[in-house]
CSV table of C-alpha atoms in Angstrom, one decimal:
chain,number,residue,atom,x,y,z
A,1,MET,CA,-133.7,-46.2,-106.0
A,2,SER,CA,-132.1,-49.3,-104.6
A,3,LEU,CA,-128.5,-50.2,-105.6
A,4,LEU,CA,-128.8,-53.5,-103.8
A,5,HIS,CA,-128.9,-57.0,-105.2
A,6,PRO,CA,-131.7,-59.2,-103.8
A,7,ILE,CA,-129.2,-61.5,-102.0
A,8,ALA,CA,-127.8,-58.4,-100.3
A,9,GLN,CA,-131.3,-57.4,-99.3
A,10,ALA,CA,-132.0,-60.8,-97.8
A,11,SER,CA,-128.7,-60.6,-95.9
A,12,PHE,CA,-129.6,-57.2,-94.6
A,13,ALA,CA,-132.9,-58.5,-93.3
A,14,ILE,CA,-131.1,-61.3,-91.4
A,15,ILE,CA,-128.7,-58.8,-89.9
A,16,ASP,CA,-131.7,-56.6,-88.9
A,17,ARG,CA,-133.3,-59.6,-87.1
A,18,GLU,CA,-130.1,-60.5,-85.2
A,19,ILE,CA,-128.4,-57.2,-84.4
A,20,GLY,CA,-130.2,-56.6,-81.1
A,21,ALA,CA,-130.0,-53.3,-79.3
A,22,HIS,CA,-127.5,-50.7,-80.6
A,23,PRO,CA,-127.0,-47.0,-80.2
A,24,PHE,CA,-126.8,-46.0,-83.9
A,25,ASP,CA,-129.1,-43.6,-85.8
A,26,ALA,CA,-130.3,-44.7,-89.3
A,27,PRO,CA,-127.4,-43.5,-91.4
A,28,SER,CA,-124.8,-44.9,-88.9
A,29,TYR,CA,-126.7,-48.2,-88.8
A,30,ALA,CA,-126.6,-48.3,-92.6
A,31,ILE,CA,-122.8,-48.2,-92.4
A,32,LEU,CA,-122.7,-50.8,-89.6
A,33,ARG,CA,-124.9,-53.1,-91.5
A,34,ARG,CA,-122.7,-53.1,-94.6
A,35,ILE,CA,-119.7,-53.8,-92.4
A,36,ILE,CA,-121.4,-56.8,-90.8
A,37,HIS,CA,-122.6,-57.9,-94.3
A,38,SER,CA,-119.0,-58.0,-95.6
A,39,THR,CA,-117.5,-59.7,-92.5
A,40,ALA,CA,-120.3,-61.8,-90.8
A,41,ASP,CA,-118.9,-60.3,-87.6
A,42,PHE,CA,-121.3,-58.7,-85.2
A,43,GLU,CA,-118.5,-57.5,-82.9
A,44,PHE,CA,-118.3,-54.5,-85.2
A,45,LYS,CA,-121.4,-53.2,-83.4
A,46,ASN,CA,-119.1,-52.4,-80.5
A,47,LEU,CA,-116.2,-51.1,-82.5
A,48,LEU,CA,-117.7,-48.6,-85.0
A,49,GLU,CA,-116.9,-45.0,-84.1
A,50,ILE,CA,-118.2,-42.0,-86.2
A,51,SER,CA,-117.3,-38.4,-85.4
A,52,PRO,CA,-120.2,-36.0,-85.0
A,53,GLY,CA,-121.4,-34.7,-88.4
A,54,ALA,CA,-119.0,-36.9,-90.3
A,55,ILE,CA,-121.7,-38.7,-92.4
A,56,ALA,CA,-123.3,-35.4,-93.5
A,57,GLN,CA,-119.9,-33.9,-94.4
A,58,ILE,CA,-118.6,-36.9,-96.2
A,59,THR,CA,-121.7,-37.6,-98.2
A,60,GLN,CA,-121.8,-34.0,-99.3
A,61,ALA,CA,-118.2,-34.2,-100.5
A,62,LEU,CA,-119.0,-37.5,-102.3
A,63,ARG,CA,-121.9,-35.9,-104.1
A,64,SER,CA,-119.5,-33.1,-105.3
A,65,GLY,CA,-117.2,-35.7,-106.8
A,66,VAL,CA,-114.4,-35.7,-104.3
A,67,PRO,CA,-111.5,-38.0,-105.1
A,68,ILE,CA,-111.2,-41.1,-103.0
A,69,ILE,CA,-107.7,-42.0,-102.0
A,70,THR,CA,-107.1,-45.6,-100.7
A,71,ASP,CA,-104.1,-47.3,-99.2
A,72,VAL,CA,-104.3,-50.6,-101.1
A,73,ALA,CA,-105.8,-51.9,-104.4
A,74,MET,CA,-108.1,-54.3,-102.5
A,75,VAL,CA,-110.0,-51.3,-101.2
A,76,SER,CA,-110.1,-49.6,-104.6
A,77,VAL,CA,-111.5,-52.6,-106.4
A,78,GLY,CA,-114.1,-53.0,-103.6
A,79,ILE,CA,-115.6,-49.5,-104.2
A,80,GLN,CA,-115.2,-49.0,-107.9
A,81,THR,CA,-118.5,-50.5,-108.9
A,82,MET,CA,-120.5,-48.4,-106.5
A,83,ALA,CA,-118.5,-45.2,-107.3
A,84,SER,CA,-119.1,-45.7,-111.0
A,85,ARG,CA,-122.9,-46.2,-110.4
A,86,THR,CA,-123.2,-43.1,-108.3
A,87,PHE,CA,-121.0,-40.0,-108.6
A,88,GLY,CA,-118.1,-41.3,-110.6
A,89,ASN,CA,-115.6,-40.2,-107.9
A,90,PRO,CA,-112.0,-40.7,-109.1
A,91,ILE,CA,-110.3,-43.5,-107.0
A,92,ILE,CA,-106.6,-43.4,-106.4
A,93,THR,CA,-104.6,-46.2,-104.8
A,94,ALA,CA,-101.8,-44.4,-102.9
A,95,LEU,CA,-99.3,-47.3,-102.8
A,96,ASP,CA,-95.9,-46.1,-104.0
A,97,ASP,CA,-94.1,-48.4,-106.5
A,98,GLY,CA,-90.9,-48.1,-104.4
A,99,SER,CA,-89.3,-45.3,-106.5
A,100,HIS,CA,-90.2,-42.6,-103.9
A,101,THR,CA,-89.9,-44.7,-100.8
A,102,ALA,CA,-87.1,-43.6,-98.4
A,103,PRO,CA,-85.1,-46.0,-96.3
A,104,GLY,CA,-87.2,-47.0,-93.2
A,105,GLN,CA,-90.4,-45.9,-94.9
A,106,THR,CA,-93.1,-48.3,-96.1
A,107,ARG,CA,-94.4,-48.0,-99.6
A,108,SER,CA,-97.8,-47.3,-98.1
A,109,GLU,CA,-96.4,-44.3,-96.1
A,110,ALA,CA,-94.6,-42.8,-99.1
A,111,GLY,CA,-97.6,-43.3,-101.3
A,112,MET,CA,-100.0,-41.7,-98.9
A,113,ILE,CA,-97.8,-38.6,-98.3
A,114,ARG,CA,-97.6,-38.1,-102.1
A,115,ALA,CA,-101.3,-38.6,-102.6
A,116,TRP,CA,-102.1,-36.1,-99.8
A,117,GLN,CA,-99.8,-33.5,-101.4
A,118,GLU,CA,-101.7,-33.9,-104.7
A,119,TRP,CA,-105.2,-34.2,-103.3
A,120,PRO,CA,-105.2,-32.6,-99.8
A,121,TYR,CA,-109.0,-32.1,-99.9
A,122,GLY,CA,-109.7,-35.8,-100.7
A,123,LEU,CA,-111.5,-38.6,-98.8
A,124,PHE,CA,-108.8,-40.8,-97.4
A,125,VAL,CA,-109.6,-44.4,-96.8
A,126,ILE,CA,-107.1,-46.6,-95.0
A,127,GLY,CA,-108.1,-50.3,-94.8
A,128,ASN,CA,-104.8,-52.0,-94.4
A,129,ALA,CA,-101.7,-50.0,-93.6
A,130,PRO,CA,-101.3,-48.3,-90.2
A,131,THR,CA,-98.1,-46.6,-91.5
A,132,ALA,CA,-100.2,-44.8,-94.1
A,133,LEU,CA,-102.7,-43.6,-91.5
A,134,LEU,CA,-99.9,-42.4,-89.1
A,135,ALA,CA,-98.2,-40.5,-92.0
A,136,LEU,CA,-101.5,-38.9,-93.0
A,137,CYS,CA,-102.3,-37.9,-89.4
A,138,ASP,CA,-98.8,-36.4,-89.1
A,139,ARG,CA,-99.4,-34.2,-92.2
A,140,LEU,CA,-103.0,-33.3,-91.2
A,141,GLN,CA,-101.6,-32.0,-87.9
A,142,GLN,CA,-99.4,-29.5,-89.8
A,143,THR,CA,-102.0,-28.1,-92.1
A,144,ARG,CA,-105.1,-26.0,-92.1
A,145,VAL,CA,-106.5,-27.6,-95.3
A,146,PRO,CA,-109.2,-29.9,-94.1
A,147,PRO,CA,-109.7,-33.2,-96.0
A,148,ALA,CA,-113.2,-34.3,-96.9
A,149,GLY,CA,-112.8,-37.0,-94.3
A,150,VAL,CA,-110.7,-40.0,-93.1
A,151,ILE,CA,-111.9,-43.6,-92.9
A,152,GLY,CA,-109.3,-45.1,-90.5
A,153,VAL,CA,-109.8,-48.8,-90.4
A,154,PRO,CA,-106.4,-50.5,-90.7
A,155,VAL,CA,-106.2,-54.1,-89.4
A,156,GLY,CA,-103.5,-55.9,-87.5
A,157,PHE,CA,-101.1,-56.1,-84.6
A,158,VAL,CA,-98.4,-53.5,-85.0
A,159,ASN,CA,-99.1,-49.7,-84.9
A,160,VAL,CA,-102.8,-50.2,-85.7
A,161,VAL,CA,-104.3,-49.1,-82.4
A,162,GLU,CA,-101.8,-46.3,-82.2
A,163,SER,CA,-102.7,-45.0,-85.7
A,164,LYS,CA,-106.4,-44.9,-84.8
A,165,ALA,CA,-105.6,-43.0,-81.6
A,166,ALA,CA,-103.7,-40.5,-83.6
A,167,LEU,CA,-106.6,-40.0,-86.0
A,168,ALA,CA,-109.1,-39.6,-83.1
A,169,GLN,CA,-107.1,-36.6,-81.8
A,170,LEU,CA,-107.6,-34.7,-85.1
A,171,PRO,CA,-110.6,-32.4,-85.8
A,172,VAL,CA,-111.5,-33.9,-89.1
A,173,PRO,CA,-114.6,-35.8,-90.2
A,174,GLN,CA,-113.8,-39.5,-89.5
A,175,ILE,CA,-115.0,-43.0,-89.2
A,176,ARG,CA,-112.9,-45.5,-87.2
A,177,ILE,CA,-113.0,-49.1,-86.0
A,178,ALA,CA,-111.7,-49.4,-82.5
A,179,GLY,CA,-108.9,-51.9,-81.7
A,180,ARG,CA,-107.1,-54.3,-84.0
A,181,LYS,CA,-109.9,-55.1,-86.3
A,182,GLY,CA,-110.7,-53.5,-89.7
A,183,GLY,CA,-109.5,-54.4,-93.1
A,184,SER,CA,-110.1,-53.8,-96.8
A,185,PRO,CA,-113.7,-55.2,-96.8
A,186,VAL,CA,-114.6,-53.0,-93.8
A,187,ALA,CA,-113.1,-50.0,-95.5
A,188,ALA,CA,-115.0,-50.8,-98.8
A,189,ALA,CA,-118.2,-51.4,-96.9
A,190,ILE,CA,-118.0,-48.0,-95.2
A,191,VAL,CA,-117.4,-46.1,-98.5
A,192,ASN,CA,-120.1,-48.1,-100.3
A,193,ALA,CA,-122.6,-47.3,-97.5
A,194,LEU,CA,-121.6,-43.6,-97.7
A,195,LEU,CA,-122.1,-43.6,-101.5
A,196,GLU,CA,-125.5,-45.2,-101.0
A,197,LEU,CA,-126.5,-42.6,-98.4
A,198,ALA,CA,-125.2,-39.8,-100.6
A,199,SER,CA,-127.3,-41.0,-103.5
A,200,SER,CA,-130.5,-41.6,-101.5
A,201,GLU,CA,-133.1,-39.0,-101.3
A,202,GLU,CA,-133.2,-39.0,-97.5
A,203,PRO,CA,-131.2,-36.2,-95.8
A,204,VAL,CA,-128.4,-37.5,-93.6
B,1,MET,CA,-85.7,-67.2,-98.0
B,2,SER,CA,-88.3,-65.0,-96.3
B,3,LEU,CA,-90.9,-63.1,-98.3
B,4,LEU,CA,-92.0,-61.3,-95.2
B,5,HIS,CA,-91.9,-57.6,-94.4
B,6,PRO,CA,-90.4,-56.9,-90.9
B,7,ILE,CA,-93.8,-55.5,-89.8
B,8,ALA,CA,-95.5,-58.8,-90.8
B,9,GLN,CA,-92.8,-60.7,-88.9
B,10,ALA,CA,-93.5,-58.7,-85.7
B,11,SER,CA,-97.2,-59.3,-86.2
B,12,PHE,CA,-96.6,-63.0,-86.5
B,13,ALA,CA,-94.6,-63.0,-83.3
B,14,ILE,CA,-97.6,-61.4,-81.4
B,15,ILE,CA,-100.0,-64.0,-82.9
B,16,ASP,CA,-97.6,-66.8,-81.8
B,17,ARG,CA,-97.7,-65.4,-78.2
B,18,GLU,CA,-101.4,-65.0,-78.1
B,19,ILE,CA,-102.8,-68.0,-80.0
B,20,GLY,CA,-102.8,-70.4,-77.1
B,21,ALA,CA,-103.4,-74.2,-77.6
B,22,HIS,CA,-104.5,-75.3,-81.1
B,23,PRO,CA,-104.5,-78.6,-83.0
B,24,PHE,CA,-102.7,-77.5,-86.2
B,25,ASP,CA,-99.4,-78.9,-87.6
B,26,ALA,CA,-96.8,-76.4,-88.8
B,27,PRO,CA,-98.0,-75.8,-92.4
B,28,SER,CA,-101.6,-75.6,-91.3
B,29,TYR,CA,-100.7,-73.1,-88.6
B,30,ALA,CA,-98.8,-71.1,-91.2
B,31,ILE,CA,-102.1,-70.7,-93.0
B,32,LEU,CA,-104.1,-69.9,-89.8
B,33,ARG,CA,-101.5,-67.3,-88.8
B,34,ARG,CA,-101.8,-65.5,-92.1
B,35,ILE,CA,-105.6,-65.5,-91.7
B,36,ILE,CA,-105.4,-64.0,-88.2
B,37,HIS,CA,-102.8,-61.5,-89.4
B,38,SER,CA,-105.2,-60.2,-92.1
B,39,THR,CA,-108.3,-60.1,-89.9
B,40,ALA,CA,-107.1,-59.7,-86.3
B,41,ASP,CA,-109.8,-62.3,-85.5
B,42,PHE,CA,-108.6,-65.2,-83.4
B,43,GLU,CA,-112.0,-67.0,-83.8
B,44,PHE,CA,-110.6,-68.4,-87.1
B,45,LYS,CA,-108.6,-70.8,-84.9
B,46,ASN,CA,-111.9,-72.7,-84.4
B,47,LEU,CA,-113.2,-72.3,-88.0
B,48,LEU,CA,-110.3,-73.4,-90.3
B,49,GLU,CA,-110.8,-76.8,-91.9
B,50,ILE,CA,-108.2,-78.4,-94.1
B,51,SER,CA,-108.9,-81.7,-95.9
B,52,PRO,CA,-106.2,-84.4,-95.4
B,53,GLY,CA,-103.3,-84.0,-97.8
B,54,ALA,CA,-104.7,-80.7,-99.2
B,55,ILE,CA,-101.7,-78.6,-98.4
B,56,ALA,CA,-99.2,-81.0,-100.0
B,57,GLN,CA,-101.4,-81.4,-103.1
B,58,ILE,CA,-102.1,-77.7,-103.6
B,59,THR,CA,-98.5,-76.6,-103.0
B,60,GLN,CA,-97.3,-79.1,-105.6
B,61,ALA,CA,-99.8,-77.7,-108.1
B,62,LEU,CA,-98.8,-74.1,-107.3
B,63,ARG,CA,-95.1,-75.0,-107.9
B,64,SER,CA,-96.1,-76.4,-111.3
B,65,GLY,CA,-97.7,-73.0,-112.2
B,66,VAL,CA,-101.4,-74.0,-111.9
B,67,PRO,CA,-103.8,-71.1,-112.8
B,68,ILE,CA,-105.6,-69.6,-109.8
B,69,ILE,CA,-109.2,-68.8,-110.5
B,70,THR,CA,-110.9,-66.3,-108.0
B,71,ASP,CA,-114.5,-65.2,-107.7
B,72,VAL,CA,-113.8,-61.5,-107.2
B,73,ALA,CA,-111.1,-58.9,-108.0
B,74,MET,CA,-110.5,-58.2,-104.4
B,75,VAL,CA,-109.0,-61.7,-104.0
B,76,SER,CA,-107.0,-61.4,-107.2
B,77,VAL,CA,-105.3,-58.2,-106.3
B,78,GLY,CA,-104.6,-59.6,-102.8
B,79,ILE,CA,-102.5,-62.5,-104.2
B,80,GLN,CA,-100.9,-61.0,-107.3
B,81,THR,CA,-97.8,-59.7,-105.5
B,82,MET,CA,-97.0,-63.0,-103.9
B,83,ALA,CA,-97.8,-65.0,-107.1
B,84,SER,CA,-95.5,-62.8,-109.1
B,85,ARG,CA,-92.7,-63.2,-106.6
B,86,THR,CA,-93.0,-67.0,-106.5
B,87,PHE,CA,-94.2,-69.1,-109.4
B,88,GLY,CA,-95.9,-66.6,-111.6
B,89,ASN,CA,-99.2,-68.5,-111.6
B,90,PRO,CA,-101.8,-66.9,-113.9
B,91,ILE,CA,-104.6,-65.3,-111.9
B,92,ILE,CA,-108.1,-65.2,-113.4
B,93,THR,CA,-111.1,-63.3,-111.9
B,94,ALA,CA,-114.1,-65.4,-112.9
B,95,LEU,CA,-116.7,-62.6,-112.6
B,96,ASP,CA,-118.9,-62.5,-115.8
B,97,ASP,CA,-119.5,-59.1,-117.2
B,98,GLY,CA,-123.2,-59.9,-117.6
B,99,SER,CA,-123.1,-61.0,-121.2
B,100,HIS,CA,-123.2,-64.7,-120.3
B,101,THR,CA,-125.4,-64.5,-117.2
B,102,ALA,CA,-128.8,-66.2,-117.6
B,103,PRO,CA,-131.9,-64.9,-115.8
B,104,GLY,CA,-131.9,-65.9,-112.2
B,105,GLN,CA,-128.1,-66.5,-112.3
B,106,THR,CA,-125.6,-64.3,-110.6
B,107,ARG,CA,-122.6,-62.9,-112.5
B,108,SER,CA,-120.4,-64.8,-110.1
B,109,GLU,CA,-122.1,-68.1,-110.9
B,110,ALA,CA,-122.0,-67.6,-114.6
B,111,GLY,CA,-118.3,-66.5,-114.5
B,112,MET,CA,-117.3,-69.5,-112.3
B,113,ILE,CA,-118.9,-72.0,-114.6
B,114,ARG,CA,-117.2,-70.5,-117.7
B,115,ALA,CA,-113.8,-70.4,-115.9
B,116,TRP,CA,-114.2,-74.1,-114.8
B,117,GLN,CA,-115.0,-75.1,-118.4
B,118,GLU,CA,-111.8,-73.4,-119.5
B,119,TRP,CA,-109.5,-74.4,-116.6
B,120,PRO,CA,-111.0,-77.5,-115.0
B,121,TYR,CA,-107.6,-78.4,-113.4
B,122,GLY,CA,-107.2,-75.0,-111.7
B,123,LEU,CA,-107.0,-73.9,-108.1
B,124,PHE,CA,-110.4,-72.3,-107.4
B,125,VAL,CA,-110.6,-69.6,-104.7
B,126,ILE,CA,-114.0,-68.3,-103.6
B,127,GLY,CA,-113.7,-65.5,-101.0
B,128,ASN,CA,-117.0,-63.8,-101.5
B,129,ALA,CA,-119.8,-65.4,-103.6
B,130,PRO,CA,-121.5,-68.5,-102.3
B,131,THR,CA,-123.4,-68.8,-105.7
B,132,ALA,CA,-120.0,-69.3,-107.4
B,133,LEU,CA,-119.0,-72.0,-104.9
B,134,LEU,CA,-122.4,-73.8,-105.3
B,135,ALA,CA,-122.1,-73.7,-109.0
B,136,LEU,CA,-118.6,-75.0,-108.9
B,137,CYS,CA,-119.5,-77.9,-106.5
B,138,ASP,CA,-122.4,-78.8,-108.9
B,139,ARG,CA,-120.0,-79.1,-111.8
B,140,LEU,CA,-117.3,-81.0,-109.8
B,141,GLN,CA,-119.9,-83.6,-108.8
B,142,GLN,CA,-120.5,-84.3,-112.5
B,143,THR,CA,-116.9,-84.7,-113.6
B,144,ARG,CA,-113.9,-87.0,-113.0
B,145,VAL,CA,-111.4,-84.2,-113.8
B,146,PRO,CA,-110.1,-83.3,-110.3
B,147,PRO,CA,-109.2,-79.6,-109.7
B,148,ALA,CA,-105.9,-78.7,-108.0
B,149,GLY,CA,-108.0,-77.7,-105.1
B,150,VAL,CA,-110.8,-75.5,-103.8
B,151,ILE,CA,-110.4,-72.7,-101.2
B,152,GLY,CA,-114.0,-72.3,-100.1
B,153,VAL,CA,-114.3,-69.3,-97.8
B,154,PRO,CA,-117.3,-67.1,-99.0
B,155,VAL,CA,-118.7,-64.8,-96.3
B,156,GLY,CA,-122.2,-63.8,-95.4
B,157,PHE,CA,-125.7,-64.8,-94.5
B,158,VAL,CA,-127.4,-66.3,-97.5
B,159,ASN,CA,-126.3,-69.7,-99.0
B,160,VAL,CA,-122.8,-69.4,-97.4
B,161,VAL,CA,-123.1,-72.2,-94.9
B,162,GLU,CA,-124.9,-74.3,-97.5
B,163,SER,CA,-122.1,-73.8,-100.1
B,164,LYS,CA,-119.4,-74.8,-97.7
B,165,ALA,CA,-121.4,-78.0,-96.8
B,166,ALA,CA,-121.7,-78.8,-100.5
B,167,LEU,CA,-117.9,-78.5,-100.9
B,168,ALA,CA,-117.2,-80.6,-97.8
B,169,GLN,CA,-119.1,-83.5,-99.5
B,170,LEU,CA,-116.7,-83.6,-102.5
B,171,PRO,CA,-113.4,-85.7,-102.6
B,172,VAL,CA,-111.3,-82.7,-103.7
B,173,PRO,CA,-108.3,-81.1,-101.9
B,174,GLN,CA,-110.0,-78.2,-100.0
B,175,ILE,CA,-109.6,-75.6,-97.3
B,176,ARG,CA,-112.8,-74.1,-95.7
B,177,ILE,CA,-113.9,-71.7,-93.1
B,178,ALA,CA,-116.8,-73.1,-91.1
B,179,GLY,CA,-119.9,-71.0,-90.6
B,180,ARG,CA,-120.7,-67.5,-92.0
B,181,LYS,CA,-117.2,-66.0,-91.8
B,182,GLY,CA,-114.6,-65.8,-94.5
B,183,GLY,CA,-114.0,-63.1,-97.1
B,184,SER,CA,-111.5,-61.8,-99.6
B,185,PRO,CA,-108.7,-61.1,-97.1
B,186,VAL,CA,-109.1,-64.6,-95.7
B,187,ALA,CA,-109.0,-66.1,-99.2
B,188,ALA,CA,-106.0,-64.1,-100.1
B,189,ALA,CA,-104.2,-65.0,-96.8
B,190,ILE,CA,-104.8,-68.7,-97.5
B,191,VAL,CA,-103.4,-68.5,-101.0
B,192,ASN,CA,-100.4,-66.4,-100.0
B,193,ALA,CA,-99.6,-68.8,-97.2
B,194,LEU,CA,-99.8,-71.7,-99.6
B,195,LEU,CA,-97.5,-69.9,-102.1
B,196,GLU,CA,-95.0,-69.3,-99.2
B,197,LEU,CA,-95.2,-72.9,-98.2
B,198,ALA,CA,-94.7,-74.0,-101.8
B,199,SER,CA,-91.6,-71.8,-102.1
B,200,SER,CA,-90.0,-72.8,-98.8
B,201,GLU,CA,-87.5,-75.6,-98.7
B,202,GLU,CA,-89.3,-77.5,-96.0
B,203,PRO,CA,-91.4,-80.4,-97.3
B,204,VAL,CA,-95.1,-80.0,-96.5
């Protein structure tokens, strides 16, 4: 079955023609292609990093209905259509309203810690806030409960590269964007591609 | 007053150091800087296009509470915090649920036409769907009611460049991103920068 709109199919054909040489296998390329589709930025070809086995592990978790925890509403709204069309995974935006945020803490950080306490086995998707990713990595270092996976693609100039380096040190299934780039559409593209892969008949 | 988080302020300082030579005046640069902040992509320095007088006209409309019509929910959620902190502009996501979409029409196109019929004087913000921008331009060509402005920054590979070219032909206040790039965070960054400019005490 194809979940794709004809315009998206035409866009994918253009990307296929222009992408040139790349090292990705078919499921990894499906993720890359969705990222480029949502950004029109071919530089992501050199930035996408997927840990060994991550796609198989995360797609399996998605099929079993794992909750998806995001750092910002922009990511949540970007994945809700595909989630509802596939496995109906619950989507939780882990942004605290301020009522549980300690001094010196961001609302993203406080919200992510609370979400991890409630759903430690979830799929965590960080598209915006490096403080949320740093706080999550800190907790994951102290636990033996493995999450379904971490999509670590915050964007920006402060703590972003550091947060991705912290994630790379952890033995959890993960997908990252190297450097400063990333963002909500990149995070949504990765999750939507994983949901498509999980619902396709091809083994990944 | 500053609406900025300290992390955003630190990010802006890094962008100021790295941006190099550019042709933008202060309010235009405020918009560019928010775009780069949300994408970590300095190429937008060469892509941002602002029609003469657009910033002054749009900020004036924002101060008077003009409704903001977006093409997708990702843009709406990306601007709602800043809108609620400043002028409380109503935010409308013009995506049809399918019930008014004709054969061959996208839900974005149908939704944008209906929104324009209801709020022809609004500020239109297209961050994703070129079909919405093309449909809007078609209607604007046929009317003498000027909208408050159009932020035309769809992203992608099919009809995107064409939709921006159609907008450029129209005598309406407008902000565009040349080429294929754009997207929801770019659209949200532009609107948030305009809201900040509108709420600052400096004349723009």
